[in-house]
Short mmCIF file of C-alpha atoms in Angstrom, two decimals:
data_model
loop_
_atom_site.label_atom_id
_atom_site.label_comp_id
_atom_site.label_asym_id
_atom_site.label_seq_id
_atom_site.Cartn_x
_atom_site.Cartn_y
_atom_site.Cartn_z
CA UNK A 696 -0.66 4.58 20.90
CA UNK A 697 -2.31 2.33 23.47
CA UNK A 698 -0.35 -0.52 24.98
CA UNK A 699 -2.60 -3.02 23.22
CA UNK A 700 -2.22 -1.29 19.85
CA UNK A 701 1.55 -1.13 20.13
CA UNK A 702 1.68 -4.82 21.05
CA UNK A 703 -0.46 -5.57 18.02
CA UNK A 704 1.69 -3.31 15.84
CA UNK A 705 4.82 -5.15 16.90
CA UNK A 706 3.29 -8.50 16.11
CA UNK A 707 1.86 -7.17 12.85
CA UNK A 708 -1.51 -8.77 13.58
CA UNK A 709 -4.77 -6.84 13.57
CA UNK A 710 -7.52 -7.84 15.96
CA UNK A 711 -10.56 -6.41 14.20
CA UNK A 712 -13.05 -8.93 15.47
CA UNK A 713 -14.47 -8.88 19.00
CA UNK A 714 -15.97 -12.07 20.33
CA UNK A 715 -19.70 -12.14 21.10
CA UNK A 716 -22.03 -14.76 22.57
CA UNK A 717 -24.15 -16.40 19.89
CA UNK A 718 -27.90 -16.66 20.63
CA UNK A 719 -29.31 -20.16 20.21
CA UNK A 720 -31.91 -19.11 17.61
CA UNK A 721 -29.40 -17.26 15.46
CA UNK A 722 -28.74 -18.30 11.90
CA UNK A 723 -26.13 -16.64 9.72
CA UNK A 724 -26.88 -14.59 6.64
CA UNK A 725 -24.84 -16.14 3.88
CA UNK A 726 -24.11 -14.49 0.58
CA UNK A 727 -22.96 -16.69 -2.29
CA UNK A 728 -21.01 -15.23 -5.18
CA UNK A 729 -21.36 -17.70 -8.04
CA UNK A 730 -19.68 -17.85 -11.42
CA UNK A 731 -22.16 -17.65 -14.29
CA UNK A 732 -20.52 -20.52 -16.14
CA UNK A 733 -20.25 -23.17 -13.42
CA UNK A 734 -21.53 -22.63 -9.88
CA UNK A 735 -24.48 -20.46 -10.90
CA UNK A 736 -25.36 -22.94 -13.67
CA UNK A 737 -25.27 -25.69 -11.02
CA UNK A 738 -27.55 -23.66 -8.75
CA UNK A 739 -29.86 -23.10 -11.70
CA UNK A 740 -29.90 -26.81 -12.45
CA UNK A 741 -30.68 -27.61 -8.83
CA UNK A 742 -33.69 -25.32 -9.17
CA UNK A 743 -34.83 -27.17 -12.28
CA UNK A 744 -34.48 -30.40 -10.29
CA UNK A 745 -36.71 -28.86 -7.57
CA UNK A 746 -33.96 -29.12 -4.96
CA UNK A 747 -34.14 -26.56 -2.17
CA UNK A 748 -31.57 -24.76 -0.09
CA UNK A 749 -31.87 -22.73 3.14
CA UNK A 750 -33.48 -19.29 2.85
CA UNK A 751 -30.60 -17.61 4.69
CA UNK A 752 -28.43 -18.05 1.59
CA UNK A 753 -28.68 -15.43 -1.15
CA UNK A 754 -26.92 -15.80 -4.47
CA UNK A 755 -25.28 -13.11 -6.59
CA UNK A 756 -24.25 -14.12 -10.06
CA UNK A 757 -20.88 -12.94 -11.33
CA UNK A 758 -19.58 -13.30 -14.88
CA UNK A 759 -16.61 -15.08 -13.27
CA UNK A 760 -15.36 -15.37 -9.68
CA UNK A 761 -12.35 -13.45 -10.96
CA UNK A 762 -14.72 -10.47 -10.86
CA UNK A 763 -15.03 -10.88 -7.08
CA UNK A 764 -13.37 -7.82 -5.56
CA UNK A 765 -12.24 -7.27 -1.97
CA UNK A 766 -14.74 -4.48 -1.61
CA UNK A 767 -17.73 -6.68 -2.60
CA UNK A 768 -16.97 -8.90 0.37
CA UNK A 769 -16.38 -5.99 2.74
CA UNK A 770 -19.60 -4.27 1.62
CA UNK A 771 -21.47 -7.50 2.27
CA UNK A 772 -20.09 -7.65 5.82
CA UNK A 773 -20.88 -3.97 6.37
CA UNK A 774 -24.48 -4.61 5.35
CA UNK A 775 -24.85 -7.41 7.89
CA UNK A 776 -23.86 -10.52 5.97
CA UNK A 777 -22.21 -13.05 8.30
CA UNK A 778 -20.49 -15.28 5.80
CA UNK A 779 -19.51 -15.11 2.16
CA UNK A 780 -19.38 -18.15 -0.08
CA UNK A 781 -17.50 -17.88 -3.35
CA UNK A 782 -18.08 -20.62 -5.90
CA UNK A 783 -16.57 -20.86 -9.32
CA UNK B 315 8.24 4.15 -8.07
CA UNK B 316 7.83 5.00 -4.41
CA UNK B 317 6.99 1.93 -2.37
CA UNK B 318 4.99 2.13 0.83
CA UNK B 319 3.49 -0.19 3.39
CA UNK B 320 0.22 0.42 5.20
CA UNK B 321 0.61 0.97 8.91
CA UNK B 322 -0.88 -1.79 11.08
CA UNK B 323 -4.67 -1.54 11.30
CA UNK B 324 -4.68 -0.96 15.07
CA UNK B 325 -2.17 1.88 14.70
CA UNK B 326 -4.38 3.54 12.07
CA UNK B 327 -7.45 3.02 14.25
CA UNK B 328 -5.67 4.57 17.22
CA UNK B 329 -4.89 7.66 15.10
CA UNK B 330 -8.41 8.25 13.80
CA UNK B 331 -10.73 7.09 16.57
CA UNK B 332 -11.01 10.49 18.26
CA UNK B 333 -12.44 12.14 15.13
CA UNK B 334 -16.08 12.12 14.02
CA UNK B 335 -15.68 12.58 10.28
CA UNK B 336 -12.71 10.86 8.72
CA UNK B 337 -11.69 10.79 5.08
CA UNK B 338 -9.46 7.94 3.91
CA UNK B 339 -7.58 9.61 1.08
CA UNK B 340 -5.88 7.46 -1.56
CA UNK B 341 -3.11 8.37 -3.98
CA UNK B 342 -3.47 6.44 -7.19
CA UNK B 343 0.04 6.50 -8.65
CA UNK B 344 3.15 4.96 -6.98
CA UNK B 345 1.60 3.53 -3.84
CA UNK B 346 -1.32 2.13 -5.85
CA UNK B 347 1.14 -0.05 -7.78
CA UNK B 348 2.30 -1.68 -4.56
CA UNK B 349 -1.37 -2.14 -3.53
CA UNK B 350 -0.99 -0.16 -0.33
CA UNK B 351 -2.21 3.38 -0.85
CA UNK B 352 -4.31 3.59 -4.00
CA UNK B 353 -7.94 4.54 -4.34
CA UNK B 354 -8.96 0.91 -4.13
CA UNK B 355 -7.01 0.43 -0.91
CA UNK B 356 -8.66 3.61 0.45
CA UNK B 357 -12.07 2.06 -0.20
CA UNK B 358 -11.09 -1.21 1.49
CA UNK B 359 -9.53 0.53 4.49
CA UNK B 360 -12.56 2.81 4.91
CA UNK B 361 -14.87 -0.20 4.90
CA UNK B 362 -12.78 -2.01 7.53
CA UNK B 363 -12.60 1.10 9.70
CA UNK B 364 -16.38 1.61 9.49
CA UNK B 365 -16.85 -1.94 10.75
CA UNK B 366 -14.32 -1.33 13.50
CA UNK B 367 -16.13 1.86 14.56
CA UNK B 368 -19.41 -0.04 14.68
CA UNK B 369 -17.88 -2.80 16.78
CA UNK B 370 -16.44 -0.23 19.16
CA UNK B 371 -19.84 1.50 19.34
CA UNK B 372 -18.46 4.84 18.17
CA UNK B 373 -20.52 7.32 16.13
CA UNK B 374 -18.15 8.00 13.27
CA UNK B 375 -18.54 8.78 9.60
CA UNK B 376 -15.76 7.34 7.51
CA UNK B 377 -15.62 8.05 3.80
CA UNK B 378 -13.03 7.35 1.15
CA UNK B 379 -11.78 9.33 -1.78
CA UNK B 380 -8.72 9.27 -3.93
CA UNK B 381 -6.90 11.35 -6.48
CA UNK B 382 -4.28 10.49 -9.06
CA UNK B 383 -1.39 12.15 -7.20
CA UNK B 384 -1.20 13.91 -3.86
CA UNK B 385 2.09 15.56 -4.82
CA UNK B 386 0.66 17.95 -7.44
CA UNK B 387 -1.76 20.86 -7.00
CA UNK B 388 -3.87 20.08 -10.06
CA UNK B 389 -5.25 16.77 -8.87
CA UNK B 390 -6.74 18.04 -5.60
CA UNK B 391 -9.68 19.93 -7.16
CA UNK B 392 -11.91 16.87 -7.42
CA UNK B 393 -11.47 16.08 -3.72
CA UNK B 394 -11.85 19.59 -2.22
CA UNK B 395 -15.41 18.98 -1.06
CA UNK B 396 -14.59 15.75 0.79
CA UNK B 397 -11.47 17.19 2.43
CA UNK B 398 -13.52 20.20 3.55
CA UNK B 399 -16.10 17.82 5.01
CA UNK B 400 -13.66 15.80 7.09
CA UNK B 401 -12.44 16.51 10.62
CA UNK B 402 -9.36 14.43 9.85
CA UNK B 403 -7.88 13.11 6.64
CA UNK B 404 -5.95 9.85 6.71
CA UNK B 405 -3.71 10.10 3.67
CA UNK B 406 -2.38 6.80 2.40
CA UNK B 407 0.06 8.50 0.01
CA UNK B 408 3.83 8.52 0.53
CA UNK B 409 5.35 11.02 2.95
CA UNK B 410 5.48 13.64 0.20
CA UNK B 411 1.76 13.28 -0.49
CA UNK B 412 0.83 13.47 3.18
CA UNK B 413 2.90 16.63 3.64
CA UNK B 414 1.62 18.26 0.47
CA UNK B 415 -1.97 17.61 1.59
CA UNK B 416 -1.12 19.08 5.00
CA UNK B 417 0.42 22.17 3.36
CA UNK B 418 -2.62 22.72 1.19
CA UNK B 419 -5.04 22.31 4.12
CA UNK B 420 -3.21 23.90 7.06
CA UNK B 421 -6.25 23.86 9.35
CA UNK B 422 -7.06 20.19 8.79
CA UNK B 423 -5.72 17.25 10.72
CA UNK B 424 -3.79 15.22 8.17
CA UNK B 425 -2.64 11.78 9.30
CA UNK B 426 -0.28 9.28 7.65
CA UNK B 427 -1.70 5.83 6.89
CA UNK B 428 1.44 4.48 5.22
CA UNK B 429 5.08 4.04 6.02
CA UNK B 430 7.04 5.19 2.98
CA UNK B 431 9.71 2.58 2.49
CA UNK B 432 11.88 3.06 -0.60
CA UNK B 433 12.19 3.74 -4.33
CA UNK B 434 12.01 0.41 -6.01
CA UNK B 435 10.74 -1.87 -8.72
CA UNK B 436 8.15 -4.61 -9.05
CA UNK B 437 10.43 -7.66 -9.24
CA UNK B 438 7.37 -9.82 -9.63
CA UNK B 439 3.75 -9.29 -8.64
CA UNK B 440 3.65 -8.56 -4.93
CA UNK B 441 7.43 -8.36 -4.53
CA UNK B 442 8.98 -4.91 -4.43
CA UNK B 443 12.70 -4.29 -4.12
CA UNK B 444 14.82 -1.22 -3.51
CA UNK B 445 16.89 0.14 -6.39
CA UNK B 446 17.63 3.83 -5.79
CA UNK B 447 18.71 5.82 -2.74
CA UNK B 448 18.24 9.23 -4.43
CA UNK B 449 21.89 10.18 -3.78
CA UNK B 450 21.67 12.90 -6.42
CA UNK B 451 24.80 11.87 -8.35
CA UNK B 452 24.17 8.79 -10.47
CA UNK B 453 27.08 6.42 -11.10
CA UNK B 454 25.22 3.64 -12.92
CA UNK B 455 27.37 4.25 -16.03
CA UNK B 456 30.39 3.04 -14.04
CA UNK B 457 28.79 -0.03 -12.51
CA UNK B 458 26.99 -1.75 -15.36
CA UNK B 459 23.55 -0.41 -14.46
CA UNK B 460 23.61 -1.90 -10.96
CA UNK B 461 23.64 0.61 -8.10
CA UNK B 462 26.10 -0.10 -5.29
CA UNK B 463 24.84 2.92 -3.36
CA UNK B 464 21.34 1.49 -2.95
CA UNK B 465 22.08 -2.21 -3.21
CA UNK B 466 25.39 -2.72 -1.42
CA UNK B 467 24.80 -2.84 2.35
CA UNK B 468 27.84 -0.60 2.83
CA UNK B 469 27.27 1.54 -0.30
CA UNK B 470 30.81 0.68 -1.39
CA UNK B 471 32.12 2.39 -4.51
CA UNK B 472 34.95 -0.09 -5.09
CA UNK B 473 33.75 -3.55 -4.13
CA UNK B 474 33.19 -6.27 -3.37
CA UNK B 475 34.23 -6.36 0.27
CA UNK B 476 35.44 -9.41 2.20
CA UNK B 477 31.89 -10.15 3.33
CA UNK B 478 30.82 -11.25 -0.12
CA UNK B 479 30.33 -15.01 -0.23
CA UNK B 480 28.97 -17.09 -3.12
CA UNK B 481 27.20 -14.05 -4.53
CA UNK B 482 25.49 -13.16 -1.26
CA UNK B 483 26.03 -10.39 1.25
CA UNK B 484 27.26 -11.17 4.74
CA UNK B 485 24.26 -9.43 6.33
CA UNK B 486 21.84 -12.07 5.02
CA UNK B 487 21.71 -15.00 2.65
CA UNK B 488 18.61 -13.33 1.17
CA UNK B 489 20.60 -10.30 0.02
CA UNK B 490 22.52 -10.50 -3.24
CA UNK B 491 26.01 -8.99 -3.25
CA UNK B 492 25.60 -6.26 -5.85
CA UNK B 493 29.37 -6.02 -6.35
CA UNK B 494 29.44 -9.71 -7.23
CA UNK B 495 26.68 -8.96 -9.76
CA UNK B 496 28.58 -5.95 -11.12
CA UNK B 497 31.80 -7.97 -11.61
CA UNK B 498 29.93 -10.80 -13.34
CA UNK B 499 28.10 -8.37 -15.61
CA UNK B 500 31.34 -6.62 -16.57
CA UNK B 501 32.88 -10.05 -17.33
CA UNK B 502 29.91 -10.95 -19.56
CA UNK B 503 30.24 -7.65 -21.37
CA UNK B 504 34.00 -8.16 -21.74
CA UNK B 505 34.60 -4.88 -19.95
CA UNK B 506 36.19 -6.08 -16.71
CA UNK B 507 39.00 -3.57 -17.11
CA UNK B 508 36.44 -0.81 -16.38
CA UNK B 509 36.69 -1.86 -12.76
CA UNK B 510 40.42 -1.19 -12.61
CA UNK B 511 39.56 2.48 -12.40
CA UNK B 512 39.19 3.46 -8.75
CA UNK B 513 36.08 5.51 -8.05
CA UNK B 514 36.98 8.28 -5.59
CA UNK B 515 35.05 8.97 -2.41
CA UNK B 516 31.56 10.23 -3.12
CA UNK B 517 30.49 13.79 -2.52
CA UNK B 518 27.36 13.27 -0.47
CA UNK B 519 26.34 16.94 -0.65
CA UNK B 520 24.00 16.05 -3.51
CA UNK B 521 22.32 13.58 -1.19
CA UNK B 522 20.69 14.31 2.16
CA UNK B 523 24.02 15.48 3.59
CA UNK B 524 23.45 18.74 1.74
CA UNK B 525 20.15 19.30 3.58
CA UNK B 526 16.62 19.31 2.08
CA UNK B 527 16.82 19.43 -1.70
CA UNK B 528 15.07 21.44 -4.38
CA UNK B 529 15.30 21.13 -8.12
CA UNK B 530 14.52 23.89 -10.59
CA UNK B 531 13.57 23.33 -14.21
CA UNK B 532 14.62 26.51 -16.00
CA UNK B 533 12.02 27.82 -18.40
CA UNK B 534 9.20 26.11 -16.56
CA UNK B 535 9.40 27.78 -13.20
CA UNK B 536 7.74 31.20 -12.82
#
């Protein structure tokens, strides 16, 4: 075990993330998980009202946010999503 | 059930980072109940490790797979292909599962992803507590169904000791004094006189003091 890993093990904290400099023109890819019965209905209504939202947000409809599993979020991050938004 | 706790992420990473093809291998019975070593946890851990490998700039393939039990031959068939594929298998089963996998695949690197902690119960969701020390000679009939071997800090057979205070053990206010519980239960059952009988010193040969144990079921074993 490396010294760093053993220090982390003792503290019980994992340091998965490494810090990076953020380019000025960067915008995050956001994935929104929305409940069919509330948040998605609200998003739908905003569409009917001709309201717009940024193109870097993509919405996935769930039957309920209770359906949101750990692995959905991790898969999103693995595929390059920068932030996940759960609404329900 | 057997309760386990996943090793810290950095410790797991340190174990697997030298291998190119790693299989995160879940065991979907006991350690799935405590949400530490099941097939779902294997999938989550594999995903996190893939991201870690990417951040570290290492060319690694990390897959996940799980079977119902890593302590029985029958269940391994469905995972043979993936185990064969891997350079190293990180088993997140209990110590028995890890060793059984290692016995079945003697040429493979089999690594432990969990610390096996105890045999316990689900007191409430997310809270697991020890109940049995596997001493091999059950005395629960004498103690009202509460085990002083596993739950008394000193494994006393004739308690409580002087360290019992207001129903708690002297080692911590978080730890119930099981002998206090036993006495109260016997009082409720109107069987307090049961405790007048002194239980003699325990023969620990049925426990680990007798060395590694085996159990044979006559009529079933070939």
